[in-house]
Amino acid sequence: MYRIRFHGRGGQGMKTASRILGTAFFLEGYEVQDAPRYGAERRGAPIFAYVRADHAAINERGIIQHPDLVIVADDSLVPVAGAGVVTGIDAHTVLLINSDEPPELWKQRLNFAGQVFTLPVETEDRAELRFIGATCSGAAARLLGVITRASLSQAITEELQALGDAVVDKNLAKALTAYDLMEAHRGCVGTSSKVSATDYQNPAWVNLPFDDARIAAPAIHAAATSVQVNTGLWRTLRPVIDYELCNKCWWICSSFCPDGAIDVDDKGVPHIDYDHCKGCMVCVAQCPPHAIASVPEQEAQAQDAAGEVT
Amino acid sequence: MKRMLLTGNGAAAWGARLAATDYIPAFPITPQTEIIEALANWIDNGAMNARLVTLESEHSMITAAGAAAATGVRVFSATSSQGLLYAMEMLYTVSGWRAPFVLTNVSRGLAAPITLESDHTDVMAARDSGFLQIHCATCQEVLDSTLIAYRLAEDARVRLPVIVNLDGFYLSFTREPVQLPDQQIAKEFVGRYDAENIRFRASAPVSQAVAVLGGSPYSYFRYETHLAAQNALLVYDEVAAEFNQRFGRQHNAIEEYRSDDADILFVMMGSFATKAKEAVDLLRDSGQAVGLLRPRLIRPFPTQSFQHLLGGKKGIAVIDQNLSMGMGGVLHAELSSALYGHANAPATLVSFIGGLGGRDISSEEFFEMAAVTRRAVDEGVTPAPRLLYNETELREIRKLQAVAQSEREELHNSADKPSGEQQ
């Protein structure tokens, strides 16, 4: 059985990517199971999706603990513990990362013995990121080695046809380019061996102790604890205010911000709380003098690091 | 017949469509919403001839479903967890009306604390409502069971509403290959709804909910409902056999998996039972005679089938993905009561609680449950019920509690400072 996990951010198309790959497997005659996994999060939050494919009926369910192939659409997720990108990977796992940094560096960083491939981030145009799902599924299809170009193309057409021919064509082009890019590594993904029912790791169950209700009731005893959750990590685009252009109307950006992440000081100047701004870009769309720019988060962070932005 | 990839929600919607449902009262709730969206879309683009109405709550939704069913049209609705509970008063009421319809429940753990992920405590809360319950383990079963459910509900010997249960996330959002029955054959199988004397009409007042003061008539009506529910055992077998004849898929009231020659059996319901199948295969590879029984029918409870299938077995591991506070696993209790005093009943019935709120159950845990059950058989001592919960999970909780405690102290201290007062 192939066990594949896609990691990305809400809005980057990981559910679609998993469906494209699932449908492609299905067209190749495989039994398939594909599913996205998400909670109550919004755009930008870490999400993952998974695909299982086998020639026999699939009885496994739920989260894949030991993946054969992990695809990461957004390399900024790798260090985010909650994203669980590296959970359960071992030397047999193949890692495919959408990153400008070389595979060797990722192997070193993650102290990872398996194979790493990167999808070069070919464009500075963030609008192109909307195709990253198709790109990932195309590259994954080639690494797996059992999916033909024809099946991949048909899968993309089936999954995206409701969005119109132009969208299908663009995604096809992206996916097939990524498919060809991985030609040299085709078939490098193997399948993991079965667990043994005789020599297995004991699940180490514990007897749950009684705790006093003061401790065991699921209550939050203080206000404003959501401040502790750094949702700024979800951001792929950063709104940056150009104070030269800002006309200090004081209420529009701050009122439209769905997360209350824009504060206006007593001089009427808005300030964005980047620890909690999720990068929805509603403020960018609403600002009357167009004083808020949309800067790719990675670029903004590089500028931060270089001390260009205070 | 077309084989395609469908989510559990998609399969439920297809079931309602293929059953030629007339009326769909709706209220959205995660993880059920896709069902309503799919049906609304089909109605909107003319693929389905039905009326969908969004209600202001699940309480009204079930009232509308029961009232519509009482006019003699075919009704479908869907909900989940908190929604099912919000409708609870009307669940008992409309089943008392003996108004047949099908309600999909997408199982999700109950608040508090609130969660989105699956367990069966929600649908178990409707256990005594008079709704029959069919529990599914695959997306295919969701579709098939919906068609079967209409036959069961509308049968003159039953005439009760039916819940078709599927697990949130593990089925609702998971795509699997599903054989889509031919529209015409599905229509023939489900047949026309013969509403008999059900003729609730505008301007022709009928009381569906008579008051009976005095226990005697009350006892009559309630026990009649119970007898109808019990009739559903026989009717289910008939309908499932006919379904198999037409579509080539047999859905017994209890699914048996490598259980014939097994001495240890897992008993559990829902989609996690397919994980148990995987574990059974691996245990068999290692030479252990382990099998699985999975009840599809929970109401009516297939008591006699269980007595028959479990007779002579050594040990049973009952895995409940639900929890009755102060009692334990519901299936364990029901199975115990079904087997008590029955000659040849297995002496060892071990209770495990697992998969609450979608918590995973690993293959290793199935192996260990089989080992614990075998040990209990050998030693003749049944262990206390076991929550599937490990050291790492408890450590994580303790870590969170420590963070909460220190945050609380910090807040407490900072709140104290401005006043300058000593405690």
PDB file of N, CA and C in Angstrom, chain B residues 261-351:
ATOM      1  N   ASP B 261     -14.095 -19.566  12.832  1.00  0.00           N
ATOM      2  CA  ASP B 261     -13.198 -20.439  13.582  1.00  0.00           C
ATOM      3  C   ASP B 261     -12.382 -19.654  14.613  1.00  0.00           C
ATOM      4  N   ALA B 262     -12.798 -18.408  14.896  1.00  0.00           N
ATOM      5  CA  ALA B 262     -12.034 -17.604  15.856  1.00  0.00           C
ATOM      6  C   ALA B 262     -12.403 -17.988  17.286  1.00  0.00           C
ATOM      7  N   ASP B 263     -11.426 -17.925  18.194  1.00  0.00           N
ATOM      8  CA  ASP B 263     -11.785 -18.123  19.605  1.00  0.00           C
ATOM      9  C   ASP B 263     -11.858 -16.790  20.347  1.00  0.00           C
ATOM     10  N   ILE B 264     -11.159 -15.777  19.803  1.00  0.00           N
ATOM     11  CA  ILE B 264     -11.251 -14.423  20.358  1.00  0.00           C
ATOM     12  C   ILE B 264     -11.892 -13.529  19.305  1.00  0.00           C
ATOM     13  N   LEU B 265     -12.847 -12.712  19.734  1.00  0.00           N
ATOM     14  CA  LEU B 265     -13.531 -11.828  18.781  1.00  0.00           C
ATOM     15  C   LEU B 265     -13.516 -10.383  19.246  1.00  0.00           C
ATOM     16  N   PHE B 266     -13.261  -9.477  18.295  1.00  0.00           N
ATOM     17  CA  PHE B 266     -13.525  -8.059  18.534  1.00  0.00           C
ATOM     18  C   PHE B 266     -14.992  -7.821  18.183  1.00  0.00           C
ATOM     19  N   VAL B 267     -15.671  -7.013  18.996  1.00  0.00           N
ATOM     20  CA  VAL B 267     -17.019  -6.560  18.633  1.00  0.00           C
ATOM     21  C   VAL B 267     -17.023  -5.046  18.720  1.00  0.00           C
ATOM     22  N   MET B 268     -17.329  -4.411  17.609  1.00  0.00           N
ATOM     23  CA  MET B 268     -17.391  -2.948  17.595  1.00  0.00           C
ATOM     24  C   MET B 268     -18.219  -2.470  16.417  1.00  0.00           C
ATOM     25  N   MET B 269     -18.609  -1.197  16.443  1.00  0.00           N
ATOM     26  CA  MET B 269     -19.424  -0.678  15.342  1.00  0.00           C
ATOM     27  C   MET B 269     -18.740   0.515  14.674  1.00  0.00           C
ATOM     28  N   GLY B 270     -19.213   0.851  13.489  1.00  0.00           N
ATOM     29  CA  GLY B 270     -18.718   2.033  12.783  1.00  0.00           C
ATOM     30  C   GLY B 270     -17.467   1.780  11.970  1.00  0.00           C
ATOM     31  N   SER B 271     -16.907   2.879  11.452  1.00  0.00           N
ATOM     32  CA  SER B 271     -15.822   2.778  10.471  1.00  0.00           C
ATOM     33  C   SER B 271     -14.511   2.279  11.084  1.00  0.00           C
ATOM     34  N   PHE B 272     -14.330   2.470  12.397  1.00  0.00           N
ATOM     35  CA  PHE B 272     -13.093   1.969  13.016  1.00  0.00           C
ATOM     36  C   PHE B 272     -13.033   0.439  12.963  1.00  0.00           C
ATOM     37  N   ALA B 273     -14.185  -0.186  12.716  1.00  0.00           N
ATOM     38  CA  ALA B 273     -14.188  -1.646  12.617  1.00  0.00           C
ATOM     39  C   ALA B 273     -13.363  -2.123  11.421  1.00  0.00           C
ATOM     40  N   THR B 274     -13.196  -1.246  10.405  1.00  0.00           N
ATOM     41  CA  THR B 274     -12.333  -1.682   9.295  1.00  0.00           C
ATOM     42  C   THR B 274     -10.881  -1.741   9.765  1.00  0.00           C
ATOM     43  N   LYS B 275     -10.512  -0.884  10.718  1.00  0.00           N
ATOM     44  CA  LYS B 275      -9.170  -0.972  11.322  1.00  0.00           C
ATOM     45  C   LYS B 275      -9.026  -2.315  12.040  1.00  0.00           C
ATOM     46  N   ALA B 276     -10.114  -2.741  12.691  1.00  0.00           N
ATOM     47  CA  ALA B 276     -10.085  -4.036  13.384  1.00  0.00           C
ATOM     48  C   ALA B 276      -9.877  -5.164  12.373  1.00  0.00           C
ATOM     49  N   LYS B 277     -10.472  -5.027  11.184  1.00  0.00           N
ATOM     50  CA  LYS B 277     -10.278  -6.047  10.141  1.00  0.00           C
ATOM     51  C   LYS B 277      -8.799  -6.163   9.778  1.00  0.00           C
ATOM     52  N   GLU B 278      -8.187  -5.005   9.606  1.00  0.00           N
ATOM     53  CA  GLU B 278      -6.757  -4.957   9.284  1.00  0.00           C
ATOM     54  C   GLU B 278      -5.969  -5.698  10.365  1.00  0.00           C
ATOM     55  N   ALA B 279      -6.317  -5.403  11.629  1.00  0.00           N
ATOM     56  CA  ALA B 279      -5.619  -6.053  12.752  1.00  0.00           C
ATOM     57  C   ALA B 279      -5.898  -7.554  12.775  1.00  0.00           C
ATOM     58  N   VAL B 280      -7.138  -7.935  12.467  1.00  0.00           N
ATOM     59  CA  VAL B 280      -7.484  -9.364  12.437  1.00  0.00           C
ATOM     60  C   VAL B 280      -6.610 -10.085  11.413  1.00  0.00           C
ATOM     61  N   ASP B 281      -6.446  -9.478  10.220  1.00  0.00           N
ATOM     62  CA  ASP B 281      -5.597 -10.092   9.186  1.00  0.00           C
ATOM     63  C   ASP B 281      -4.171 -10.285   9.698  1.00  0.00           C
ATOM     64  N   LEU B 282      -3.648  -9.261  10.377  1.00  0.00           N
ATOM     65  CA  LEU B 282      -2.265  -9.332  10.871  1.00  0.00           C
ATOM     66  C   LEU B 282      -2.150 -10.372  11.990  1.00  0.00           C
ATOM     67  N   LEU B 283      -3.173 -10.433  12.848  1.00  0.00           N
ATOM     68  CA  LEU B 283      -3.173 -11.436  13.927  1.00  0.00           C
ATOM     69  C   LEU B 283      -3.261 -12.843  13.344  1.00  0.00           C
ATOM     70  N   ARG B 284      -4.065 -12.987  12.307  1.00  0.00           N
ATOM     71  CA  ARG B 284      -4.184 -14.288  11.630  1.00  0.00           C
ATOM     72  C   ARG B 284      -2.835 -14.675  11.012  1.00  0.00           C
ATOM     73  N   ASP B 285      -2.134 -13.680  10.424  1.00  0.00           N
ATOM     74  CA  ASP B 285      -0.798 -13.954   9.859  1.00  0.00           C
ATOM     75  C   ASP B 285       0.135 -14.524  10.918  1.00  0.00           C
ATOM     76  N   SER B 286      -0.069 -14.104  12.174  1.00  0.00           N
ATOM     77  CA  SER B 286       0.810 -14.575  13.244  1.00  0.00           C
ATOM     78  C   SER B 286       0.228 -15.826  13.914  1.00  0.00           C
ATOM     79  N   GLY B 287      -0.798 -16.409  13.306  1.00  0.00           N
ATOM     80  CA  GLY B 287      -1.320 -17.688  13.774  1.00  0.00           C
ATOM     81  C   GLY B 287      -2.371 -17.617  14.863  1.00  0.00           C
ATOM     82  N   GLN B 288      -2.896 -16.410  15.118  1.00  0.00           N
ATOM     83  CA  GLN B 288      -3.897 -16.291  16.187  1.00  0.00           C
ATOM     84  C   GLN B 288      -5.306 -16.315  15.598  1.00  0.00           C
ATOM     85  N   ALA B 289      -6.179 -17.113  16.202  1.00  0.00           N
ATOM     86  CA  ALA B 289      -7.545 -17.269  15.693  1.00  0.00           C
ATOM     87  C   ALA B 289      -8.425 -16.146  16.233  1.00  0.00           C
ATOM     88  N   VAL B 290      -8.292 -14.961  15.623  1.00  0.00           N
ATOM     89  CA  VAL B 290      -9.051 -13.791  16.063  1.00  0.00           C
ATOM     90  C   VAL B 290      -9.971 -13.361  14.919  1.00  0.00           C
ATOM     91  N   GLY B 291     -11.169 -12.899  15.270  1.00  0.00           N
ATOM     92  CA  GLY B 291     -12.119 -12.431  14.257  1.00  0.00           C
ATOM     93  C   GLY B 291     -12.833 -11.173  14.718  1.00  0.00           C
ATOM     94  N   LEU B 292     -13.816 -10.760  13.923  1.00  0.00           N
ATOM     95  CA  LEU B 292     -14.544  -9.525  14.219  1.00  0.00           C
ATOM     96  C   LEU B 292     -16.038  -9.712  13.954  1.00  0.00           C
ATOM     97  N   LEU B 293     -16.854  -9.192  14.857  1.00  0.00           N
ATOM     98  CA  LEU B 293     -18.285  -9.039  14.587  1.00  0.00           C
ATOM     99  C   LEU B 293     -18.614  -7.553  14.672  1.00  0.00           C
ATOM    100  N   ARG B 294     -19.324  -7.071  13.659  1.00  0.00           N
ATOM    101  CA  ARG B 294     -19.690  -5.654  13.666  1.00  0.00           C
ATOM    102  C   ARG B 294     -21.193  -5.523  13.458  1.00  0.00           C
ATOM    103  N   PRO B 295     -21.922  -5.106  14.497  1.00  0.00           N
ATOM    104  CA  PRO B 295     -23.358  -4.903  14.301  1.00  0.00           C
ATOM    105  C   PRO B 295     -23.607  -3.688  13.415  1.00  0.00           C
ATOM    106  N   ARG B 296     -24.357  -3.909  12.326  1.00  0.00           N
ATOM    107  CA  ARG B 296     -24.843  -2.767  11.539  1.00  0.00           C
ATOM    108  C   ARG B 296     -26.112  -2.247  12.194  1.00  0.00           C
ATOM    109  N   LEU B 297     -26.950  -3.170  12.605  1.00  0.00           N
ATOM    110  CA  LEU B 297     -28.190  -2.794  13.273  1.00  0.00           C
ATOM    111  C   LEU B 297     -27.916  -2.654  14.769  1.00  0.00           C
ATOM    112  N   ILE B 298     -28.196  -1.481  15.300  1.00  0.00           N
ATOM    113  CA  ILE B 298     -28.066  -1.286  16.752  1.00  0.00           C
ATOM    114  C   ILE B 298     -29.461  -1.202  17.365  1.00  0.00           C
ATOM    115  N   ARG B 299     -30.398  -0.624  16.607  1.00  0.00           N
ATOM    116  CA  ARG B 299     -31.814  -0.668  16.966  1.00  0.00           C
ATOM    117  C   ARG B 299     -32.572  -1.094  15.739  1.00  0.00           C
ATOM    118  N   PRO B 300     -33.293  -2.194  15.782  1.00  0.00           N
ATOM    119  CA  PRO B 300     -33.368  -3.118  16.914  1.00  0.00           C
ATOM    120  C   PRO B 300     -32.037  -3.828  17.135  1.00  0.00           C
ATOM    121  N   PHE B 301     -31.796  -4.243  18.360  1.00  0.00           N
ATOM    122  CA  PHE B 301     -30.542  -4.910  18.700  1.00  0.00           C
ATOM    123  C   PHE B 301     -30.634  -6.385  18.298  1.00  0.00           C
ATOM    124  N   PRO B 302     -29.663  -6.855  17.497  1.00  0.00           N
ATOM    125  CA  PRO B 302     -29.762  -8.234  16.996  1.00  0.00           C
ATOM    126  C   PRO B 302     -29.349  -9.262  18.054  1.00  0.00           C
ATOM    127  N   THR B 303     -30.148  -9.352  19.117  1.00  0.00           N
ATOM    128  CA  THR B 303     -29.818 -10.181  20.279  1.00  0.00           C
ATOM    129  C   THR B 303     -29.595 -11.651  19.917  1.00  0.00           C
ATOM    130  N   GLN B 304     -30.563 -12.213  19.203  1.00  0.00           N
ATOM    131  CA  GLN B 304     -30.454 -13.649  18.918  1.00  0.00           C
ATOM    132  C   GLN B 304     -29.263 -13.963  18.018  1.00  0.00           C
ATOM    133  N   SER B 305     -29.012 -13.090  17.041  1.00  0.00           N
ATOM    134  CA  SER B 305     -27.860 -13.319  16.164  1.00  0.00           C
ATOM    135  C   SER B 305     -26.573 -13.297  16.975  1.00  0.00           C
ATOM    136  N   PHE B 306     -26.480 -12.379  17.915  1.00  0.00           N
ATOM    137  CA  PHE B 306     -25.280 -12.311  18.764  1.00  0.00           C
ATOM    138  C   PHE B 306     -25.155 -13.587  19.590  1.00  0.00           C
ATOM    139  N   GLN B 307     -26.270 -14.016  20.169  1.00  0.00           N
ATOM    140  CA  GLN B 307     -26.228 -15.243  20.977  1.00  0.00           C
ATOM    141  C   GLN B 307     -25.709 -16.401  20.136  1.00  0.00           C
ATOM    142  N   HIS B 308     -26.198 -16.463  18.904  1.00  0.00           N
ATOM    143  CA  HIS B 308     -25.796 -17.540  18.007  1.00  0.00           C
ATOM    144  C   HIS B 308     -24.321 -17.420  17.612  1.00  0.00           C
ATOM    145  N   LEU B 309     -23.916 -16.203  17.192  1.00  0.00           N
ATOM    146  CA  LEU B 309     -22.564 -16.024  16.653  1.00  0.00           C
ATOM    147  C   LEU B 309     -21.489 -16.083  17.741  1.00  0.00           C
ATOM    148  N   LEU B 310     -21.851 -15.722  18.965  1.00  0.00           N
ATOM    149  CA  LEU B 310     -20.851 -15.696  20.046  1.00  0.00           C
ATOM    150  C   LEU B 310     -20.845 -16.982  20.867  1.00  0.00           C
ATOM    151  N   GLY B 311     -21.839 -17.844  20.628  1.00  0.00           N
ATOM    152  CA  GLY B 311     -21.924 -19.083  21.387  1.00  0.00           C
ATOM    153  C   GLY B 311     -20.651 -19.917  21.225  1.00  0.00           C
ATOM    154  N   GLY B 312     -20.087 -20.355  22.332  1.00  0.00           N
ATOM    155  CA  GLY B 312     -18.918 -21.222  22.285  1.00  0.00           C
ATOM    156  C   GLY B 312     -17.594 -20.508  22.100  1.00  0.00           C
ATOM    157  N   LYS B 313     -17.642 -19.167  21.916  1.00  0.00           N
ATOM    158  CA  LYS B 313     -16.380 -18.437  21.788  1.00  0.00           C
ATOM    159  C   LYS B 313     -15.732 -18.288  23.157  1.00  0.00           C
ATOM    160  N   LYS B 314     -14.391 -18.125  23.163  1.00  0.00           N
ATOM    161  CA  LYS B 314     -13.694 -18.064  24.451  1.00  0.00           C
ATOM    162  C   LYS B 314     -13.736 -16.675  25.075  1.00  0.00           C
ATOM    163  N   GLY B 315     -13.322 -15.681  24.274  1.00  0.00           N
ATOM    164  CA  GLY B 315     -13.246 -14.335  24.845  1.00  0.00           C
ATOM    165  C   GLY B 315     -13.658 -13.275  23.840  1.00  0.00           C
ATOM    166  N   ILE B 316     -14.316 -12.236  24.351  1.00  0.00           N
ATOM    167  CA  ILE B 316     -14.811 -11.162  23.492  1.00  0.00           C
ATOM    168  C   ILE B 316     -14.210  -9.841  23.972  1.00  0.00           C
ATOM    169  N   ALA B 317     -13.653  -9.079  23.033  1.00  0.00           N
ATOM    170  CA  ALA B 317     -13.187  -7.724  23.341  1.00  0.00           C
ATOM    171  C   ALA B 317     -14.182  -6.760  22.730  1.00  0.00           C
ATOM    172  N   VAL B 318     -14.964  -6.101  23.576  1.00  0.00           N
ATOM    173  CA  VAL B 318     -15.954  -5.146  23.069  1.00  0.00           C
ATOM    174  C   VAL B 318     -15.321  -3.762  23.080  1.00  0.00           C
ATOM    175  N   ILE B 319     -15.287  -3.128  21.911  1.00  0.00           N
ATOM    176  CA  ILE B 319     -14.657  -1.809  21.815  1.00  0.00           C
ATOM    177  C   ILE B 319     -15.751  -0.783  21.568  1.00  0.00           C
ATOM    178  N   ASP B 320     -15.955   0.067  22.554  1.00  0.00           N
ATOM    179  CA  ASP B 320     -16.994   1.093  22.470  1.00  0.00           C
ATOM    180  C   ASP B 320     -16.385   2.434  22.136  1.00  0.00           C
ATOM    181  N   GLN B 321     -16.890   3.048  21.061  1.00  0.00           N
ATOM    182  CA  GLN B 321     -16.465   4.417  20.734  1.00  0.00           C
ATOM    183  C   GLN B 321     -17.514   5.381  21.268  1.00  0.00           C
ATOM    184  N   ASN B 322     -17.911   5.129  22.496  1.00  0.00           N
ATOM    185  CA  ASN B 322     -18.940   5.939  23.153  1.00  0.00           C
ATOM    186  C   ASN B 322     -18.744   5.740  24.642  1.00  0.00           C
ATOM    187  N   LEU B 323     -19.383   6.579  25.425  1.00  0.00           N
ATOM    188  CA  LEU B 323     -19.207   6.453  26.867  1.00  0.00           C
ATOM    189  C   LEU B 323     -20.475   6.893  27.587  1.00  0.00           C
ATOM    190  N   SER B 324     -21.044   5.979  28.350  1.00  0.00           N
ATOM    191  CA  SER B 324     -22.181   6.323  29.198  1.00  0.00           C
ATOM    192  C   SER B 324     -21.619   6.611  30.582  1.00  0.00           C
ATOM    193  N   MET B 325     -21.685   7.878  30.977  1.00  0.00           N
ATOM    194  CA  MET B 325     -21.043   8.294  32.225  1.00  0.00           C
ATOM    195  C   MET B 325     -21.611   7.518  33.412  1.00  0.00           C
ATOM    196  N   GLY B 326     -20.735   6.944  34.174  1.00  0.00           N
ATOM    197  CA  GLY B 326     -21.166   6.191  35.344  1.00  0.00           C
ATOM    198  C   GLY B 326     -21.519   4.750  35.046  1.00  0.00           C
ATOM    199  N   MET B 327     -21.428   4.366  33.756  1.00  0.00           N
ATOM    200  CA  MET B 327     -21.684   2.977  33.391  1.00  0.00           C
ATOM    201  C   MET B 327     -20.557   2.414  32.539  1.00  0.00           C
ATOM    202  N   GLY B 328     -20.194   3.105  31.493  1.00  0.00           N
ATOM    203  CA  GLY B 328     -19.122   2.644  30.615  1.00  0.00           C
ATOM    204  C   GLY B 328     -19.590   2.549  29.181  1.00  0.00           C
ATOM    205  N   GLY B 329     -19.091   1.544  28.468  1.00  0.00           N
ATOM    206  CA  GLY B 329     -19.408   1.397  27.057  1.00  0.00           C
ATOM    207  C   GLY B 329     -20.813   0.841  26.867  1.00  0.00           C
ATOM    208  N   VAL B 330     -21.580   1.465  25.952  1.00  0.00           N
ATOM    209  CA  VAL B 330     -22.973   1.078  25.746  1.00  0.00           C
ATOM    210  C   VAL B 330     -23.076  -0.310  25.101  1.00  0.00           C
ATOM    211  N   LEU B 331     -22.234  -0.557  24.102  1.00  0.00           N
ATOM    212  CA  LEU B 331     -22.309  -1.841  23.404  1.00  0.00           C
ATOM    213  C   LEU B 331     -21.943  -2.985  24.361  1.00  0.00           C
ATOM    214  N   HIS B 332     -20.951  -2.734  25.219  1.00  0.00           N
ATOM    215  CA  HIS B 332     -20.558  -3.759  26.192  1.00  0.00           C
ATOM    216  C   HIS B 332     -21.720  -4.118  27.105  1.00  0.00           C
ATOM    217  N   ALA B 333     -22.414  -3.087  27.570  1.00  0.00           N
ATOM    218  CA  ALA B 333     -23.558  -3.327  28.467  1.00  0.00           C
ATOM    219  C   ALA B 333     -24.667  -4.068  27.734  1.00  0.00           C
ATOM    220  N   GLU B 334     -24.939  -3.679  26.505  1.00  0.00           N
ATOM    221  CA  GLU B 334     -26.033  -4.301  25.754  1.00  0.00           C
ATOM    222  C   GLU B 334     -25.706  -5.752  25.400  1.00  0.00           C
ATOM    223  N   LEU B 335     -24.435  -5.957  25.049  1.00  0.00           N
ATOM    224  CA  LEU B 335     -24.027  -7.314  24.709  1.00  0.00           C
ATOM    225  C   LEU B 335     -24.076  -8.216  25.941  1.00  0.00           C
ATOM    226  N   SER B 336     -23.643  -7.673  27.068  1.00  0.00           N
ATOM    227  CA  SER B 336     -23.706  -8.441  28.321  1.00  0.00           C
ATOM    228  C   SER B 336     -25.138  -8.852  28.598  1.00  0.00           C
ATOM    229  N   SER B 337     -26.056  -7.915  28.417  1.00  0.00           N
ATOM    230  CA  SER B 337     -27.455  -8.226  28.723  1.00  0.00           C
ATOM    231  C   SER B 337     -28.016  -9.229  27.718  1.00  0.00           C
ATOM    232  N   ALA B 338     -27.531  -9.166  26.466  1.00  0.00           N
ATOM    233  CA  ALA B 338     -28.002 -10.125  25.453  1.00  0.00           C
ATOM    234  C   ALA B 338     -27.502 -11.537  25.755  1.00  0.00           C
ATOM    235  N   LEU B 339     -26.315 -11.621  26.361  1.00  0.00           N
ATOM    236  CA  LEU B 339     -25.701 -12.937  26.565  1.00  0.00           C
ATOM    237  C   LEU B 339     -25.976 -13.535  27.934  1.00  0.00           C
ATOM    238  N   TYR B 340     -26.380 -12.692  28.881  1.00  0.00           N
ATOM    239  CA  TYR B 340     -26.516 -13.164  30.260  1.00  0.00           C
ATOM    240  C   TYR B 340     -27.483 -14.336  30.364  1.00  0.00           C
ATOM    241  N   GLY B 341     -27.040 -15.368  31.001  1.00  0.00           N
ATOM    242  CA  GLY B 341     -27.900 -16.521  31.239  1.00  0.00           C
ATOM    243  C   GLY B 341     -28.082 -17.408  30.019  1.00  0.00           C
ATOM    244  N   HIS B 342     -27.490 -17.024  28.913  1.00  0.00           N
ATOM    245  CA  HIS B 342     -27.636 -17.815  27.695  1.00  0.00           C
ATOM    246  C   HIS B 342     -26.616 -18.952  27.708  1.00  0.00           C
ATOM    247  N   ALA B 343     -27.112 -20.177  27.514  1.00  0.00           N
ATOM    248  CA  ALA B 343     -26.213 -21.331  27.523  1.00  0.00           C
ATOM    249  C   ALA B 343     -25.151 -21.122  26.453  1.00  0.00           C
ATOM    250  N   ASN B 344     -23.931 -21.522  26.729  1.00  0.00           N
ATOM    251  CA  ASN B 344     -22.871 -21.450  25.724  1.00  0.00           C
ATOM    252  C   ASN B 344     -22.305 -20.042  25.515  1.00  0.00           C
ATOM    253  N   ALA B 345     -22.762 -19.074  26.327  1.00  0.00           N
ATOM    254  CA  ALA B 345     -22.254 -17.704  26.180  1.00  0.00           C
ATOM    255  C   ALA B 345     -20.790 -17.662  26.615  1.00  0.00           C
ATOM    256  N   PRO B 346     -19.966 -16.854  25.953  1.00  0.00           N
ATOM    257  CA  PRO B 346     -18.560 -16.753  26.375  1.00  0.00           C
ATOM    258  C   PRO B 346     -18.470 -16.169  27.789  1.00  0.00           C
ATOM    259  N   ALA B 347     -17.530 -16.698  28.582  1.00  0.00           N
ATOM    260  CA  ALA B 347     -17.422 -16.272  29.979  1.00  0.00           C
ATOM    261  C   ALA B 347     -16.700 -14.925  30.097  1.00  0.00           C
ATOM    262  N   THR B 348     -15.920 -14.602  29.073  1.00  0.00           N
ATOM    263  CA  THR B 348     -15.074 -13.406  29.185  1.00  0.00           C
ATOM    264  C   THR B 348     -15.493 -12.342  28.178  1.00  0.00           C
ATOM    265  N   LEU B 349     -15.938 -11.212  28.719  1.00  0.00           N
ATOM    266  CA  LEU B 349     -16.389 -10.090  27.896  1.00  0.00           C
ATOM    267  C   LEU B 349     -15.640  -8.857  28.398  1.00  0.00           C
ATOM    268  N   VAL B 350     -14.541  -8.512  27.718  1.00  0.00           N
ATOM    269  CA  VAL B 350     -13.700  -7.423  28.202  1.00  0.00           C
ATOM    270  C   VAL B 350     -14.135  -6.113  27.549  1.00  0.00           C
ATOM    271  N   SER B 351     -14.225  -5.056  28.364  1.00  0.00           N
ATOM    272  CA  SER B 351     -14.688  -3.761  27.853  1.00  0.00           C
ATOM    273  C   SER B 351     -13.518  -2.823  27.587  1.00  0.00           C
TER     274      SER B 351
END
